[in-house]
mmCIF file of the C-alpha atoms, coordinates in Angstrom:
data_MODEL
# 
_entry.id   MODEL 
# 
loop_
_atom_site.group_PDB 
_atom_site.id 
_atom_site.type_symbol 
_atom_site.label_atom_id 
_atom_site.label_alt_id 
_atom_site.label_comp_id 
_atom_site.label_asym_id 
_atom_site.label_entity_id 
_atom_site.label_seq_id 
_atom_site.pdbx_PDB_ins_code 
_atom_site.Cartn_x 
_atom_site.Cartn_y 
_atom_site.Cartn_z 
_atom_site.occupancy 
_atom_site.B_iso_or_equiv 
_atom_site.pdbx_formal_charge 
_atom_site.auth_seq_id 
_atom_site.auth_comp_id 
_atom_site.auth_asym_id 
_atom_site.auth_atom_id 
_atom_site.pdbx_PDB_model_num 
ATOM 1   C CA . GLU A 1 1   ? -30.318 -13.123 11.736  1.00 0.00 ? 1   GLU A CA 1 
ATOM 2   C CA . LEU A 1 2   ? -27.061 -11.198 13.367  1.00 0.00 ? 2   LEU A CA 1 
ATOM 3   C CA . ASP A 1 3   ? -26.147 -13.494 15.775  1.00 0.00 ? 3   ASP A CA 1 
ATOM 4   C CA . PRO A 1 4   ? -26.861 -16.850 16.074  1.00 0.00 ? 4   PRO A CA 1 
ATOM 5   C CA . SER A 1 5   ? -26.168 -16.654 19.821  1.00 0.00 ? 5   SER A CA 1 
ATOM 6   C CA . CYS A 1 6   ? -29.095 -14.195 20.459  1.00 0.00 ? 6   CYS A CA 1 
ATOM 7   C CA . GLU A 1 7   ? -32.096 -16.020 22.037  1.00 0.00 ? 7   GLU A CA 1 
ATOM 8   C CA . GLY A 1 8   ? -34.639 -13.760 20.980  1.00 0.00 ? 8   GLY A CA 1 
ATOM 9   C CA . PRO A 1 9   ? -35.150 -11.616 17.255  1.00 0.00 ? 9   PRO A CA 1 
ATOM 10  C CA . ILE A 1 10  ? -34.102 -8.522  18.775  1.00 0.00 ? 10  ILE A CA 1 
ATOM 11  C CA . LEU A 1 11  ? -30.908 -7.703  19.713  1.00 0.00 ? 11  LEU A CA 1 
ATOM 12  C CA . GLN A 1 12  ? -29.874 -6.217  22.918  1.00 0.00 ? 12  GLN A CA 1 
ATOM 13  C CA . GLN A 1 13  ? -28.522 -2.711  23.064  1.00 0.00 ? 13  GLN A CA 1 
ATOM 14  C CA . GLY A 1 14  ? -24.221 -3.084  23.974  1.00 0.00 ? 14  GLY A CA 1 
ATOM 15  C CA . THR A 1 15  ? -24.339 -6.188  21.778  1.00 0.00 ? 15  THR A CA 1 
ATOM 16  C CA . SER A 1 16  ? -20.703 -6.579  20.052  1.00 0.00 ? 16  SER A CA 1 
ATOM 17  C CA . LEU A 1 17  ? -20.765 -7.756  16.718  1.00 0.00 ? 17  LEU A CA 1 
ATOM 18  C CA . GLU A 1 18  ? -18.319 -7.577  13.799  1.00 0.00 ? 18  GLU A CA 1 
ATOM 19  C CA . ILE A 1 19  ? -20.129 -6.836  10.319  1.00 0.00 ? 19  ILE A CA 1 
ATOM 20  C CA . PRO A 1 20  ? -18.448 -5.588  7.334   1.00 0.00 ? 20  PRO A CA 1 
ATOM 21  C CA . TYR A 1 21  ? -17.490 -2.418  6.451   1.00 0.00 ? 21  TYR A CA 1 
ATOM 22  C CA . TRP A 1 22  ? -19.880 -1.592  4.273   1.00 0.00 ? 22  TRP A CA 1 
ATOM 23  C CA . LEU A 1 23  ? -22.477 -2.067  6.269   1.00 0.00 ? 23  LEU A CA 1 
ATOM 24  C CA . ALA A 1 24  ? -20.927 -0.581  9.121   1.00 0.00 ? 24  ALA A CA 1 
ATOM 25  C CA . SER A 1 25  ? -20.370 2.762   7.437   1.00 0.00 ? 25  SER A CA 1 
ATOM 26  C CA . ALA A 1 26  ? -23.828 2.969   6.577   1.00 0.00 ? 26  ALA A CA 1 
ATOM 27  C CA . LEU A 1 27  ? -25.087 1.734   10.030  1.00 0.00 ? 27  LEU A CA 1 
ATOM 28  C CA . VAL A 1 28  ? -22.516 4.728   11.911  1.00 0.00 ? 28  VAL A CA 1 
ATOM 29  C CA . LYS A 1 29  ? -23.440 7.725   9.134   1.00 0.00 ? 29  LYS A CA 1 
ATOM 30  C CA . ASP A 1 30  ? -27.067 6.781   9.979   1.00 0.00 ? 30  ASP A CA 1 
ATOM 31  C CA . ASP A 1 31  ? -26.570 7.165   13.763  1.00 0.00 ? 31  ASP A CA 1 
ATOM 32  C CA . ILE A 1 32  ? -27.701 3.661   13.887  1.00 0.00 ? 32  ILE A CA 1 
ATOM 33  C CA . VAL A 1 33  ? -24.740 1.989   15.523  1.00 0.00 ? 33  VAL A CA 1 
ATOM 34  C CA . SER A 1 34  ? -21.685 2.992   16.942  1.00 0.00 ? 34  SER A CA 1 
ATOM 35  C CA . MET A 1 35  ? -18.349 2.038   16.183  1.00 0.00 ? 35  MET A CA 1 
ATOM 36  C CA . GLU A 1 36  ? -15.352 0.386   17.857  1.00 0.00 ? 36  GLU A CA 1 
ATOM 37  C CA . LEU A 1 37  ? -12.118 0.138   16.344  1.00 0.00 ? 37  LEU A CA 1 
ATOM 38  C CA . PRO A 1 38  ? -10.787 -2.682  14.589  1.00 0.00 ? 38  PRO A CA 1 
ATOM 39  C CA . LYS A 1 39  ? -8.088  -4.290  17.230  1.00 0.00 ? 39  LYS A CA 1 
ATOM 40  C CA . ALA A 1 40  ? -5.413  -3.364  14.583  1.00 0.00 ? 40  ALA A CA 1 
ATOM 41  C CA . TYR A 1 41  ? -6.295  0.436   14.807  1.00 0.00 ? 41  TYR A CA 1 
ATOM 42  C CA . LYS A 1 42  ? -6.570  0.719   18.265  1.00 0.00 ? 42  LYS A CA 1 
ATOM 43  C CA . GLU A 1 43  ? -4.252  3.056   20.585  1.00 0.00 ? 43  GLU A CA 1 
ATOM 44  C CA . THR A 1 44  ? -2.306  0.020   22.264  1.00 0.00 ? 44  THR A CA 1 
ATOM 45  C CA . PHE A 1 45  ? -1.742  -1.045  18.335  1.00 0.00 ? 45  PHE A CA 1 
ATOM 46  C CA . ARG A 1 46  ? -0.844  2.013   17.429  1.00 0.00 ? 46  ARG A CA 1 
ATOM 47  C CA . ASP A 1 47  ? 1.555   2.793   20.379  1.00 0.00 ? 47  ASP A CA 1 
ATOM 48  C CA . VAL A 1 48  ? 3.227   -0.946  19.387  1.00 0.00 ? 48  VAL A CA 1 
ATOM 49  C CA . LEU A 1 49  ? 3.730   1.004   15.331  1.00 0.00 ? 49  LEU A CA 1 
ATOM 50  C CA . LYS A 1 50  ? 5.134   4.352   16.942  1.00 0.00 ? 50  LYS A CA 1 
ATOM 51  C CA . ALA A 1 51  ? 7.835   2.205   18.879  1.00 0.00 ? 51  ALA A CA 1 
ATOM 52  C CA . ASP A 1 52  ? 9.044   -0.075  15.831  1.00 0.00 ? 52  ASP A CA 1 
ATOM 53  C CA . ALA A 1 53  ? 6.385   -0.724  13.110  1.00 0.00 ? 53  ALA A CA 1 
ATOM 54  C CA . ASN A 1 54  ? 9.288   -3.239  11.260  1.00 0.00 ? 54  ASN A CA 1 
ATOM 55  C CA . VAL A 1 55  ? 8.995   -5.548  13.969  1.00 0.00 ? 55  VAL A CA 1 
ATOM 56  C CA . VAL A 1 56  ? 5.337   -5.581  13.362  1.00 0.00 ? 56  VAL A CA 1 
ATOM 57  C CA . ASP A 1 57  ? 3.612   -8.797  11.409  1.00 0.00 ? 57  ASP A CA 1 
ATOM 58  C CA . LEU A 1 58  ? 0.855   -6.637  9.432   1.00 0.00 ? 58  LEU A CA 1 
ATOM 59  C CA . GLN A 1 59  ? -0.620  -9.995  7.550   1.00 0.00 ? 59  GLN A CA 1 
ATOM 60  C CA . LYS A 1 60  ? -1.416  -11.607 10.854  1.00 0.00 ? 60  LYS A CA 1 
ATOM 61  C CA . THR A 1 61  ? -2.958  -8.531  12.008  1.00 0.00 ? 61  THR A CA 1 
ATOM 62  C CA . SER A 1 62  ? -4.909  -6.583  8.344   1.00 0.00 ? 62  SER A CA 1 
ATOM 63  C CA . LYS A 1 63  ? -4.077  -8.264  4.818   1.00 0.00 ? 63  LYS A CA 1 
ATOM 64  C CA . TYR A 1 64  ? -5.238  -4.649  3.661   1.00 0.00 ? 64  TYR A CA 1 
ATOM 65  C CA . PHE A 1 65  ? -3.680  -2.543  6.432   1.00 0.00 ? 65  PHE A CA 1 
ATOM 66  C CA . TYR A 1 66  ? -3.368  0.588   5.019   1.00 0.00 ? 66  TYR A CA 1 
ATOM 67  C CA . GLU A 1 67  ? -5.755  0.288   2.306   1.00 0.00 ? 67  GLU A CA 1 
ATOM 68  C CA . TYR A 1 68  ? -8.703  -0.739  5.115   1.00 0.00 ? 68  TYR A CA 1 
ATOM 69  C CA . GLY A 1 69  ? -7.448  2.135   7.715   1.00 0.00 ? 69  GLY A CA 1 
ATOM 70  C CA . LYS A 1 70  ? -8.188  4.701   5.316   1.00 0.00 ? 70  LYS A CA 1 
ATOM 71  C CA . LEU A 1 71  ? -11.814 3.600   5.222   1.00 0.00 ? 71  LEU A CA 1 
ATOM 72  C CA . VAL A 1 72  ? -12.084 2.999   9.103   1.00 0.00 ? 72  VAL A CA 1 
ATOM 73  C CA . SER A 1 73  ? -10.581 6.609   9.333   1.00 0.00 ? 73  SER A CA 1 
ATOM 74  C CA . PHE A 1 74  ? -13.214 8.035   7.444   1.00 0.00 ? 74  PHE A CA 1 
ATOM 75  C CA . ILE A 1 75  ? -16.423 6.429   9.534   1.00 0.00 ? 75  ILE A CA 1 
ATOM 76  C CA . TYR A 1 76  ? -14.404 6.927   12.845  1.00 0.00 ? 76  TYR A CA 1 
ATOM 77  C CA . GLY A 1 77  ? -14.195 10.663  13.254  1.00 0.00 ? 77  GLY A CA 1 
ATOM 78  C CA . ARG A 1 78  ? -13.141 10.961  16.965  1.00 0.00 ? 78  ARG A CA 1 
ATOM 79  C CA . HIS A 1 79  ? -9.274  9.568   16.348  1.00 0.00 ? 79  HIS A CA 1 
ATOM 80  C CA . ALA A 1 80  ? -9.276  9.954   12.614  1.00 0.00 ? 80  ALA A CA 1 
ATOM 81  C CA . GLN A 1 81  ? -6.312  12.200  12.564  1.00 0.00 ? 81  GLN A CA 1 
ATOM 82  C CA . ASP A 1 82  ? -4.388  10.606  14.810  1.00 0.00 ? 82  ASP A CA 1 
ATOM 83  C CA . LEU A 1 83  ? -5.473  6.897   13.008  1.00 0.00 ? 83  LEU A CA 1 
ATOM 84  C CA . CYS A 1 84  ? -4.313  8.403   9.592   1.00 0.00 ? 84  CYS A CA 1 
ATOM 85  C CA . ASN A 1 85  ? -0.585  10.160  11.048  1.00 0.00 ? 85  ASN A CA 1 
ATOM 86  C CA . THR A 1 86  ? 0.425   6.626   12.774  1.00 0.00 ? 86  THR A CA 1 
ATOM 87  C CA . ILE A 1 87  ? -0.839  4.961   8.923   1.00 0.00 ? 87  ILE A CA 1 
ATOM 88  C CA . THR A 1 88  ? 1.141   7.359   7.459   1.00 0.00 ? 88  THR A CA 1 
ATOM 89  C CA . GLN A 1 89  ? 4.478   7.224   9.638   1.00 0.00 ? 89  GLN A CA 1 
ATOM 90  C CA . THR A 1 90  ? 4.073   3.198   9.728   1.00 0.00 ? 90  THR A CA 1 
ATOM 91  C CA . PHE A 1 91  ? 4.474   3.026   5.968   1.00 0.00 ? 91  PHE A CA 1 
ATOM 92  C CA . ILE A 1 92  ? 6.820   5.276   6.351   1.00 0.00 ? 92  ILE A CA 1 
ATOM 93  C CA . ASP A 1 93  ? 9.048   3.346   8.716   1.00 0.00 ? 93  ASP A CA 1 
ATOM 94  C CA . ARG A 1 94  ? 8.515   -0.037  6.869   1.00 0.00 ? 94  ARG A CA 1 
ATOM 95  C CA . TYR A 1 95  ? 8.870   1.532   3.075   1.00 0.00 ? 95  TYR A CA 1 
ATOM 96  C CA . ARG A 1 96  ? 12.809  1.945   3.854   1.00 0.00 ? 96  ARG A CA 1 
ATOM 97  C CA . GLN A 1 97  ? 13.163  -1.783  4.602   1.00 0.00 ? 97  GLN A CA 1 
ATOM 98  C CA . ILE A 1 98  ? 10.577  -2.990  1.971   1.00 0.00 ? 98  ILE A CA 1 
ATOM 99  C CA . SER A 1 99  ? 12.880  -1.362  -0.872  1.00 0.00 ? 99  SER A CA 1 
ATOM 100 C CA . ASP A 1 100 ? 15.825  -2.800  0.510   1.00 0.00 ? 100 ASP A CA 1 
ATOM 101 C CA . TRP A 1 101 ? 14.507  -6.322  0.707   1.00 0.00 ? 101 TRP A CA 1 
ATOM 102 C CA . ALA A 1 102 ? 13.882  -6.025  -2.784  1.00 0.00 ? 102 ALA A CA 1 
ATOM 103 C CA . GLN A 1 103 ? 16.492  -5.117  -3.919  1.00 0.00 ? 103 GLN A CA 1 
ATOM 104 C CA . ASN A 1 104 ? 17.858  -8.282  -2.457  1.00 0.00 ? 104 ASN A CA 1 
ATOM 105 C CA . GLN A 1 105 ? 16.946  -11.027 -4.543  1.00 0.00 ? 105 GLN A CA 1 
ATOM 106 C CA . ASN A 1 106 ? 17.417  -13.509 -1.694  1.00 0.00 ? 106 ASN A CA 1 
ATOM 107 C CA . SER A 1 107 ? 14.663  -12.258 0.210   1.00 0.00 ? 107 SER A CA 1 
ATOM 108 C CA . GLU A 1 108 ? 13.338  -14.702 2.977   1.00 0.00 ? 108 GLU A CA 1 
ATOM 109 C CA . GLU A 1 109 ? 9.776   -16.046 2.330   1.00 0.00 ? 109 GLU A CA 1 
ATOM 110 C CA . GLU A 1 110 ? 9.350   -15.481 5.993   1.00 0.00 ? 110 GLU A CA 1 
ATOM 111 C CA . ILE A 1 111 ? 10.082  -11.539 5.298   1.00 0.00 ? 111 ILE A CA 1 
ATOM 112 C CA . ILE A 1 112 ? 7.202   -11.633 2.847   1.00 0.00 ? 112 ILE A CA 1 
ATOM 113 C CA . VAL A 1 113 ? 4.685   -13.188 4.623   1.00 0.00 ? 113 VAL A CA 1 
ATOM 114 C CA . LYS A 1 114 ? 4.913   -10.593 7.528   1.00 0.00 ? 114 LYS A CA 1 
ATOM 115 C CA . LEU A 1 115 ? 3.890   -7.873  5.067   1.00 0.00 ? 115 LEU A CA 1 
ATOM 116 C CA . ASP A 1 116 ? 0.293   -6.516  4.189   1.00 0.00 ? 116 ASP A CA 1 
ATOM 117 C CA . PHE A 1 117 ? -1.066  -6.905  0.265   1.00 0.00 ? 117 PHE A CA 1 
ATOM 118 C CA . LEU A 1 118 ? 0.156   -2.971  -0.342  1.00 0.00 ? 118 LEU A CA 1 
ATOM 119 C CA . GLU A 1 119 ? 3.521   -3.865  1.206   1.00 0.00 ? 119 GLU A CA 1 
ATOM 120 C CA . LYS A 1 120 ? 3.896   -7.444  -0.920  1.00 0.00 ? 120 LYS A CA 1 
ATOM 121 C CA . ASP A 1 121 ? 3.163   -5.548  -4.664  1.00 0.00 ? 121 ASP A CA 1 
ATOM 122 C CA . LEU A 1 122 ? 5.783   -2.705  -3.443  1.00 0.00 ? 122 LEU A CA 1 
ATOM 123 C CA . MET A 1 123 ? 8.217   -5.271  -3.014  1.00 0.00 ? 123 MET A CA 1 
ATOM 124 C CA . SER A 1 124 ? 7.841   -7.392  -6.019  1.00 0.00 ? 124 SER A CA 1 
ATOM 125 C CA . ARG A 1 125 ? 7.019   -4.079  -8.152  1.00 0.00 ? 125 ARG A CA 1 
ATOM 126 C CA . GLY A 1 126 ? 10.687  -2.968  -6.518  1.00 0.00 ? 126 GLY A CA 1 
ATOM 127 C CA . LYS A 1 127 ? 12.119  -6.847  -7.430  1.00 0.00 ? 127 LYS A CA 1 
ATOM 128 C CA . ILE A 1 128 ? 11.341  -6.239  -10.832 1.00 0.00 ? 128 ILE A CA 1 
ATOM 129 C CA . ALA A 1 129 ? 12.550  -2.862  -11.670 1.00 0.00 ? 129 ALA A CA 1 
ATOM 130 C CA . HIS A 1 130 ? 15.577  -3.969  -9.665  1.00 0.00 ? 130 HIS A CA 1 
ATOM 131 C CA . LEU A 1 131 ? 16.173  -6.976  -12.120 1.00 0.00 ? 131 LEU A CA 1 
ATOM 132 C CA . GLU A 1 132 ? 15.276  -4.697  -15.602 1.00 0.00 ? 132 GLU A CA 1 
ATOM 133 C CA . LEU A 1 133 ? 18.029  -1.454  -13.673 1.00 0.00 ? 133 LEU A CA 1 
ATOM 134 C CA . THR A 1 134 ? 20.816  -4.449  -13.410 1.00 0.00 ? 134 THR A CA 1 
ATOM 135 C CA . LYS A 1 135 ? 20.353  -5.856  -16.697 1.00 0.00 ? 135 LYS A CA 1 
ATOM 136 C CA . TRP A 1 136 ? 20.044  -2.335  -17.802 1.00 0.00 ? 136 TRP A CA 1 
ATOM 137 C CA . LEU A 1 137 ? 23.626  -2.184  -16.346 1.00 0.00 ? 137 LEU A CA 1 
ATOM 138 C CA . CYS A 1 138 ? 25.011  -4.962  -17.534 1.00 0.00 ? 138 CYS A CA 1 
ATOM 139 C CA . HIS A 1 139 ? 23.646  -5.489  -21.352 1.00 0.00 ? 139 HIS A CA 1 
ATOM 140 C CA . GLY A 1 140 ? 23.830  -1.178  -21.822 1.00 0.00 ? 140 GLY A CA 1 
ATOM 141 C CA . VAL A 1 141 ? 21.188  0.252   -24.356 1.00 0.00 ? 141 VAL A CA 1 
ATOM 142 C CA . GLY A 1 142 ? 23.410  -0.420  -27.466 1.00 0.00 ? 142 GLY A CA 1 
ATOM 143 C CA . LYS A 1 143 ? 24.899  2.175   -30.184 1.00 0.00 ? 143 LYS A CA 1 
ATOM 144 C CA . LEU A 1 144 ? 22.680  4.940   -30.570 1.00 0.00 ? 144 LEU A CA 1 
ATOM 145 C CA . GLY A 1 145 ? 22.343  5.752   -34.437 1.00 0.00 ? 145 GLY A CA 1 
ATOM 146 C CA . THR A 1 146 ? 21.187  8.819   -36.001 1.00 0.00 ? 146 THR A CA 1 
ATOM 147 C CA . ALA A 1 147 ? 17.466  8.946   -35.958 1.00 0.00 ? 147 ALA A CA 1 
ATOM 148 C CA . GLN A 1 148 ? 16.361  8.889   -40.431 1.00 0.00 ? 148 GLN A CA 1 
ATOM 149 C CA . MET A 1 149 ? 14.743  12.386  -39.916 1.00 0.00 ? 149 MET A CA 1 
ATOM 150 C CA . VAL A 1 150 ? 17.957  14.049  -38.533 1.00 0.00 ? 150 VAL A CA 1 
ATOM 151 C CA . SER A 1 151 ? 19.437  12.547  -41.411 1.00 0.00 ? 151 SER A CA 1 
ATOM 152 C CA . ASN A 1 152 ? 17.371  13.087  -44.177 1.00 0.00 ? 152 ASN A CA 1 
ATOM 153 C CA . HIS A 1 153 ? 17.061  17.166  -42.845 1.00 0.00 ? 153 HIS A CA 1 
ATOM 154 C CA . LYS A 1 154 ? 21.271  17.271  -43.235 1.00 0.00 ? 154 LYS A CA 1 
ATOM 155 C CA . LYS A 1 155 ? 20.606  15.799  -46.935 1.00 0.00 ? 155 LYS A CA 1 
ATOM 156 C CA . ARG A 1 156 ? 18.379  18.059  -48.046 1.00 0.00 ? 156 ARG A CA 1 
ATOM 157 C CA . LYS A 1 157 ? 20.413  21.297  -46.280 1.00 0.00 ? 157 LYS A CA 1 
ATOM 158 C CA . LEU A 1 158 ? 23.664  20.225  -47.475 1.00 0.00 ? 158 LEU A CA 1 
ATOM 159 C CA . ILE A 1 159 ? 21.486  20.040  -51.105 1.00 0.00 ? 159 ILE A CA 1 
ATOM 160 C CA . ALA A 1 160 ? 20.015  22.999  -50.954 1.00 0.00 ? 160 ALA A CA 1 
ATOM 161 C CA . GLU A 1 161 ? 23.486  25.238  -49.992 1.00 0.00 ? 161 GLU A CA 1 
ATOM 162 C CA . HIS A 1 162 ? 25.074  23.444  -53.353 1.00 0.00 ? 162 HIS A CA 1 
ATOM 163 C CA . PHE A 1 163 ? 22.116  24.869  -54.972 1.00 0.00 ? 163 PHE A CA 1 
ATOM 164 C CA . LEU A 1 164 ? 22.344  28.602  -53.506 1.00 0.00 ? 164 LEU A CA 1 
# 
């Protein structure tokens, strides 16, 4: 039963349902249903992202904003290019801020909860890279030595020159 509020066994034409992506993509591909864009990808929300993507709470809107947006663009032909452009520009706009937060070890939890899954992963990896760089800069790499192969080669060369 797709719609528990439906009184009969057959859905009426024009009924609006939320269904999983895998089902929606198959039904749209076969022209069985038409798809309405999810709220996070509608034109009004895209306008907000174009205005200032950094203030948007993507976690609240869509936990997998970028990944799901890419999938939605595959099956939503009419606005696919505009949707892809908006998603790409949103990432570009938010990347610098995420990179700055990754270098600040005191990043607030309230900042992190506004990020989608990809952004959280990027920030986490950025923090690790920043810590490793700082550690390397503070401690250095130690004393560099001559490789065993190079020193053996020099010895052989000296011995060969000595006998000639």
